[in-house]
PDB file of C-alpha atoms in Angstrom:
ATOM      1  CA  MET Q   9     -16.783 -26.879  27.182  1.00 44.00           C
ATOM      2  CA  LYS Q  10     -17.370 -24.331  29.916  1.00 39.00           C
ATOM      3  CA  LYS Q  11     -14.069 -25.436  31.626  1.00 41.00           C
ATOM      4  CA  TYR Q  12     -12.188 -24.764  28.235  1.00 38.00           C
ATOM      5  CA  LEU Q  13     -13.803 -21.316  28.067  1.00 36.00           C
ATOM      6  CA  LEU Q  14     -12.900 -20.564  31.636  1.00 36.00           C
ATOM      7  CA  VAL Q  15      -9.375 -21.649  31.175  1.00 37.00           C
ATOM      8  CA  LEU Q  16      -8.945 -19.542  27.950  1.00 36.00           C
ATOM      9  CA  LEU Q  17     -10.386 -16.415  29.746  1.00 36.00           C
ATOM     10  CA  SER Q  18      -8.011 -17.024  32.700  1.00 39.00           C
ATOM     11  CA  ILE Q  19      -4.978 -17.181  30.254  1.00 39.00           C
ATOM     12  CA  LEU Q  20      -6.133 -14.063  28.499  1.00 36.00           C
ATOM     13  CA  ALA Q  21      -6.538 -12.188  31.749  1.00 37.00           C
ATOM     14  CA  LEU Q  22      -2.992 -13.135  32.892  1.00 36.00           C
ATOM     15  CA  VAL Q  23      -1.349 -12.243  29.592  1.00 35.00           C
ATOM     16  CA  SER Q  24      -3.183  -8.836  29.424  1.00 36.00           C
ATOM     17  CA  CYS Q  25      -1.994  -8.108  33.124  1.00 36.00           C
ATOM     18  CA  LYS Q  26       1.505  -9.160  32.266  1.00 33.00           C
ATOM     19  CA  GLU Q  27       1.680  -6.824  29.079  1.00 33.00           C
ATOM     20  CA  ASN Q  28       0.547  -3.843  31.367  1.00 34.00           C
ATOM     21  CA  VAL Q  29       3.264  -4.519  33.930  1.00 32.00           C
ATOM     22  CA  THR Q  30       5.867  -4.894  31.237  1.00 30.00           C
ATOM     23  CA  SER Q  31       5.039  -1.637  29.457  1.00 32.00           C
ATOM     24  CA  LYS Q  32       4.953   0.132  32.946  1.00 30.00           C
ATOM     25  CA  LYS Q  33       8.420  -1.185  33.704  1.00 33.00           C
ATOM     26  CA  ALA Q  34       9.684  -0.128  30.379  1.00 36.00           C
ATOM     27  CA  SER Q  35       8.579   3.457  30.899  1.00 37.00           C
ATOM     28  CA  GLU Q  36      10.100   3.434  34.426  1.00 37.00           C
ATOM     29  CA  VAL Q  37      13.494   2.198  33.037  1.00 36.00           C
ATOM     30  CA  SER Q  38      13.660   5.056  30.546  1.00 38.00           C
ATOM     31  CA  ASN Q  39      16.256   7.572  31.484  1.00 42.00           C
ATOM     32  CA  VAL Q  40      14.892  10.187  29.163  1.00 40.00           C
ATOM     33  CA  GLU Q  41      13.043  12.917  31.002  1.00 45.00           C
ATOM     34  CA  PRO Q  42       9.462  13.021  29.910  1.00 46.00           C
ATOM     35  CA  SER Q  43       9.632  16.674  28.808  1.00 49.00           C
ATOM     36  CA  SER Q  44      12.428  16.078  26.401  1.00 72.00           C
ATOM     37  CA  GLN Q  45      10.871  12.983  24.776  1.00 86.00           C
ATOM     38  CA  ILE Q  46       9.434  13.367  21.222  1.00 84.00           C
ATOM     39  CA  THR Q  47       6.012  12.112  20.570  1.00 89.00           C
ATOM     40  CA  GLU Q  48       5.808  12.360  16.763  1.00 92.00           C
ATOM     41  CA  VAL Q  49       8.085  12.247  13.724  1.00 94.00           C
ATOM     42  CA  LYS Q  50       7.542  14.327  10.613  1.00 96.00           C
ATOM     43  CA  THR Q  51       6.553  11.932   7.665  1.00 97.00           C
ATOM     44  CA  TYR Q  52       7.366  13.029   4.111  1.00 97.00           C
ATOM     45  CA  ASN Q  53       6.836  11.482   0.728  1.00 97.00           C
ATOM     46  CA  TYR Q  54       9.705  11.987  -1.724  1.00 97.00           C
ATOM     47  CA  ALA Q  55       8.210  15.183  -3.360  1.00 97.00           C
ATOM     48  CA  GLN Q  56       8.260  16.731   0.275  1.00 97.00           C
ATOM     49  CA  LEU Q  57      11.698  15.441   1.069  1.00 97.00           C
ATOM     50  CA  LYS Q  58      13.270  16.523  -2.261  1.00 97.00           C
ATOM     51  CA  PRO Q  59      13.645  20.157  -1.276  1.00 97.00           C
ATOM     52  CA  LEU Q  60      15.677  19.240   1.621  1.00 96.00           C
ATOM     53  CA  LEU Q  61      18.007  17.444  -0.591  1.00 97.00           C
ATOM     54  CA  GLU Q  62      18.600  20.416  -2.830  1.00 96.00           C
ATOM     55  CA  LYS Q  63      19.049  23.425  -0.699  1.00 96.00           C
ATOM     56  CA  ASN Q  64      21.295  26.136  -2.090  1.00 95.00           C
ATOM     57  CA  ASP Q  65      22.292  28.203   0.929  1.00 96.00           C
ATOM     58  CA  GLU Q  66      25.344  28.468   3.103  1.00 94.00           C
ATOM     59  CA  LYS Q  67      25.013  25.230   4.957  1.00 96.00           C
ATOM     60  CA  THR Q  68      26.462  21.822   4.436  1.00 98.00           C
ATOM     61  CA  TYR Q  69      23.927  19.073   4.763  1.00 98.00           C
ATOM     62  CA  VAL Q  70      24.670  15.578   5.948  1.00 98.00           C
ATOM     63  CA  VAL Q  71      21.621  13.406   5.150  1.00 98.00           C
ATOM     64  CA  ASN Q  72      21.756   9.910   6.385  1.00 98.00           C
ATOM     65  CA  PHE Q  73      19.217   7.179   5.259  1.00 98.00           C
ATOM     66  CA  TRP Q  74      18.659   4.548   7.901  1.00 98.00           C
ATOM     67  CA  ALA Q  75      16.285   2.445   9.925  1.00 98.00           C
ATOM     68  CA  THR Q  76      16.077   0.950  13.241  1.00 97.00           C
ATOM     69  CA  TRP Q  77      16.020  -2.560  11.912  1.00 97.00           C
ATOM     70  CA  CYS Q  78      19.425  -2.013  10.115  1.00 97.00           C
ATOM     71  CA  ALA Q  79      22.350  -3.007  12.544  1.00 97.00           C
ATOM     72  CA  PRO Q  80      25.034  -1.095  10.531  1.00 98.00           C
ATOM     73  CA  CYS Q  81      22.768   2.005  10.447  1.00 98.00           C
ATOM     74  CA  VAL Q  82      22.194   2.006  14.263  1.00 98.00           C
ATOM     75  CA  LYS Q  83      25.943   1.307  14.930  1.00 98.00           C
ATOM     76  CA  GLU Q  84      26.847   4.562  13.022  1.00 97.00           C
ATOM     77  CA  LEU Q  85      24.079   6.911  14.350  1.00 98.00           C
ATOM     78  CA  PRO Q  86      26.180   8.069  17.221  1.00 98.00           C
ATOM     79  CA  TYR Q  87      28.772   9.417  14.668  1.00 98.00           C
ATOM     80  CA  PHE Q  88      26.119  11.412  12.819  1.00 98.00           C
ATOM     81  CA  GLU Q  89      25.096  12.766  16.225  1.00 98.00           C
ATOM     82  CA  LYS Q  90      28.657  13.726  17.060  1.00 98.00           C
ATOM     83  CA  ILE Q  91      28.912  15.601  13.771  1.00 98.00           C
ATOM     84  CA  ASN Q  92      25.696  17.351  14.476  1.00 97.00           C
ATOM     85  CA  GLU Q  93      27.006  18.544  17.888  1.00 97.00           C
ATOM     86  CA  GLU Q  94      30.550  19.340  16.925  1.00 97.00           C
ATOM     87  CA  TYR Q  95      29.923  21.116  13.625  1.00 97.00           C
ATOM     88  CA  LYS Q  96      26.520  22.871  14.168  1.00 93.00           C
ATOM     89  CA  ASP Q  97      28.441  26.163  14.698  1.00 95.00           C
ATOM     90  CA  GLN Q  98      30.116  25.688  11.247  1.00 95.00           C
ATOM     91  CA  ASN Q  99      26.706  25.828   9.215  1.00 95.00           C
ATOM     92  CA  VAL Q 100      26.402  22.004   9.243  1.00 97.00           C
ATOM     93  CA  GLU Q 101      23.098  20.314   9.555  1.00 97.00           C
ATOM     94  CA  VAL Q 102      22.472  16.599   9.942  1.00 98.00           C
ATOM     95  CA  ILE Q 103      19.123  15.204   8.867  1.00 98.00           C
ATOM     96  CA  LEU Q 104      18.340  11.509   9.591  1.00 98.00           C
ATOM     97  CA  VAL Q 105      15.843  10.059   7.112  1.00 98.00           C
ATOM     98  CA  SER Q 106      14.309   6.965   8.502  1.00 98.00           C
ATOM     99  CA  LEU Q 107      13.084   4.262   6.160  1.00 98.00           C
ATOM    100  CA  ASP Q 108      11.350   2.401   9.046  1.00 97.00           C
ATOM    101  CA  PHE Q 109       7.843   1.026   8.202  1.00 96.00           C
ATOM    102  CA  PRO Q 110       5.136   3.675   8.844  1.00 96.00           C
ATOM    103  CA  LYS Q 111       3.134   1.405  10.920  1.00 95.00           C
ATOM    104  CA  GLN Q 112       5.775   1.043  13.349  1.00 94.00           C
ATOM    105  CA  VAL Q 113       6.543   4.675  14.067  1.00 95.00           C
ATOM    106  CA  GLU Q 114       4.914   4.819  17.441  1.00 95.00           C
ATOM    107  CA  LYS Q 115       6.042   1.425  18.708  1.00 95.00           C
ATOM    108  CA  LYS Q 116       9.551   1.355  17.281  1.00 97.00           C
ATOM    109  CA  LEU Q 117      10.971   4.575  15.852  1.00 97.00           C
ATOM    110  CA  ILE Q 118       9.663   7.120  18.408  1.00 97.00           C
ATOM    111  CA  PRO Q 119      10.842   5.050  21.454  1.00 97.00           C
ATOM    112  CA  PHE Q 120      14.247   4.530  19.620  1.00 97.00           C
ATOM    113  CA  ILE Q 121      14.657   8.058  19.045  1.00 97.00           C
ATOM    114  CA  ASN Q 122      13.837   8.828  22.728  1.00 96.00           C
ATOM    115  CA  ARG Q 123      16.081   5.788  24.073  1.00 96.00           C
ATOM    116  CA  LYS Q 124      19.067   6.933  21.924  1.00 96.00           C
ATOM    117  CA  LYS Q 125      18.459  10.668  22.746  1.00 95.00           C
ATOM    118  CA  LEU Q 126      18.753  11.601  19.085  1.00 96.00           C
ATOM    119  CA  GLN Q 127      19.227  15.366  18.686  1.00 95.00           C
ATOM    120  CA  SER Q 128      19.532  15.576  14.928  1.00 96.00           C
ATOM    121  CA  GLU Q 129      16.294  16.124  12.848  1.00 96.00           C
ATOM    122  CA  VAL Q 130      14.548  12.861  12.149  1.00 97.00           C
ATOM    123  CA  ILE Q 131      12.217  12.416   9.212  1.00 97.00           C
ATOM    124  CA  LEU Q 132      10.282   9.420   8.034  1.00 98.00           C
ATOM    125  CA  LEU Q 133      10.232   8.751   4.422  1.00 98.00           C
ATOM    126  CA  ASP Q 134       6.981   7.151   3.480  1.00 97.00           C
ATOM    127  CA  ASP Q 135       6.882   6.720  -0.207  1.00 96.00           C
ATOM    128  CA  THR Q 136       6.215   3.432  -1.852  1.00 94.00           C
ATOM    129  CA  ASN Q 137       7.698   4.407  -5.219  1.00 94.00           C
ATOM    130  CA  GLU Q 138      11.199   3.467  -4.272  1.00 94.00           C
ATOM    131  CA  ASN Q 139      12.368   2.934  -7.904  1.00 91.00           C
ATOM    132  CA  VAL Q 140      11.671   6.692  -8.464  1.00 95.00           C
ATOM    133  CA  TRP Q 141      13.170   8.233  -5.439  1.00 97.00           C
ATOM    134  CA  ILE Q 142      16.110   5.905  -4.902  1.00 97.00           C
ATOM    135  CA  ASN Q 143      17.260   6.745  -8.465  1.00 96.00           C
ATOM    136  CA  ALA Q 144      16.403  10.420  -8.030  1.00 97.00           C
ATOM    137  CA  ILE Q 145      18.578  10.676  -4.901  1.00 97.00           C
ATOM    138  CA  ASP Q 146      21.506   9.162  -6.635  1.00 97.00           C
ATOM    139  CA  GLU Q 147      21.671   7.158  -9.906  1.00 96.00           C
ATOM    140  CA  SER Q 148      24.304   4.843  -8.421  1.00 96.00           C
ATOM    141  CA  TRP Q 149      22.366   3.929  -5.272  1.00 97.00           C
ATOM    142  CA  SER Q 150      21.098   0.391  -5.146  1.00 97.00           C
ATOM    143  CA  GLY Q 151      18.728   1.243  -2.256  1.00 96.00           C
ATOM    144  CA  ALA Q 152      20.820  -0.543   0.398  1.00 97.00           C
ATOM    145  CA  ILE Q 153      21.338   1.282   3.605  1.00 98.00           C
ATOM    146  CA  PRO Q 154      23.011   2.822   5.352  1.00 98.00           C
ATOM    147  CA  ALA Q 155      23.552   5.455   2.707  1.00 98.00           C
ATOM    148  CA  THR Q 156      24.629   9.203   3.145  1.00 98.00           C
ATOM    149  CA  LEU Q 157      24.339  12.254   1.115  1.00 98.00           C
ATOM    150  CA  ILE Q 158      26.559  15.158   1.892  1.00 98.00           C
ATOM    151  CA  TYR Q 159      26.197  18.378  -0.072  1.00 97.00           C
ATOM    152  CA  ASN Q 160      26.407  22.103  -0.112  1.00 96.00           C
ATOM    153  CA  LYS Q 161      26.048  24.733  -2.905  1.00 95.00           C
ATOM    154  CA  LYS Q 162      29.573  23.817  -4.231  1.00 94.00           C
ATOM    155  CA  GLN Q 163      29.585  20.002  -4.314  1.00 96.00           C
ATOM    156  CA  ARG Q 164      27.464  16.785  -3.655  1.00 97.00           C
ATOM    157  CA  LYS Q 165      28.655  13.413  -2.836  1.00 98.00           C
ATOM    158  CA  PHE Q 166      26.615  10.146  -2.271  1.00 98.00           C
ATOM    159  CA  TYR Q 167      27.894   7.159  -0.155  1.00 98.00           C
ATOM    160  CA  GLU Q 168      26.315   3.838  -0.124  1.00 98.00           C
ATOM    161  CA  GLN Q 169      28.338   2.614   2.943  1.00 97.00           C
ATOM    162  CA  SER Q 170      28.679   2.524   6.728  1.00 97.00           C
ATOM    163  CA  PHE Q 171      30.875   5.158   8.205  1.00 97.00           C
ATOM    164  CA  GLU Q 172      33.251   5.082  11.188  1.00 97.00           C
ATOM    165  CA  TYR Q 173      33.528   8.502  12.860  1.00 98.00           C
ATOM    166  CA  GLU Q 174      36.896   9.472  11.451  1.00 98.00           C
ATOM    167  CA  ASN Q 175      35.936   8.711   7.763  1.00 98.00           C
ATOM    168  CA  LEU Q 176      32.710  10.677   8.203  1.00 98.00           C
ATOM    169  CA  GLU Q 177      34.431  13.628   9.716  1.00 97.00           C
ATOM    170  CA  ASN Q 178      37.095  13.587   6.869  1.00 97.00           C
ATOM    171  CA  GLU Q 179      34.395  13.441   4.317  1.00 97.00           C
ATOM    172  CA  LEU Q 180      32.656  16.340   5.892  1.00 98.00           C
ATOM    173  CA  LYS Q 181      35.790  18.349   6.216  1.00 97.00           C
ATOM    174  CA  SER Q 182      36.475  18.146   2.458  1.00 96.00           C
ATOM    175  CA  PHE Q 183      33.159  19.958   2.062  1.00 96.00           C
ATOM    176  CA  LEU Q 184      34.149  22.543   4.668  1.00 94.00           C
ATOM    177  CA  ASN Q 185      37.609  22.979   3.245  1.00 83.00           C
ATOM    178  CA  ILE Q 186      39.247  22.373   6.496  1.00 61.00           C
TER     179      ILE Q 186
END
C-alpha cells in the first residue's frame, strides 16, 4: 500500500511540475507586451448592455455577438478590428459582445483578447435569461452566433450571419451614406 501511495505522490509531483513549466512557456511565447495586456473584461447583464444597443447620438455602432469557441466568430474578428481602425475617425464604434462562459473569462477570454491584440471594446454578456435578451435584441434572432447589429440614430439592422470584410464594410457604408 505504501508503494502505491509513493507512486501516486510521485506522479502528482511530476504533473504539477510539468504544468508550471508549460504555463511559464506560454507566457514567454506571448508576443504581447505586458503593459498592453488586459487583465479584466467588463461583465454586463442584459439590462446593463441594453443602453449600449440603443444610443441616439452621432455615432454608428457595430455590435458583434461572438465567442472564443465559435470558429466562424473567430474567423471574422479581424474584419471587425479593421473596421474599428479604419472608421474610427468617421464616428464608428465597434463593440464585441462575448458570449463566452463566465467561468472561463480568465482562462480563455482574456488570454484570447491579448493573443489576438483586440483593440475594440470587449464586453462579456452574462445573463442566463437568453429567451428574453435574444428576442429583445432582434425578434428574428434564433440565438445563433456570429450575429451583428449595426445601428445609428437613423437606422438599425441585424445580421445573423458571418461576414467577409467587403460585405461588412459595404453594410457599414450604407449606414454612413458613403
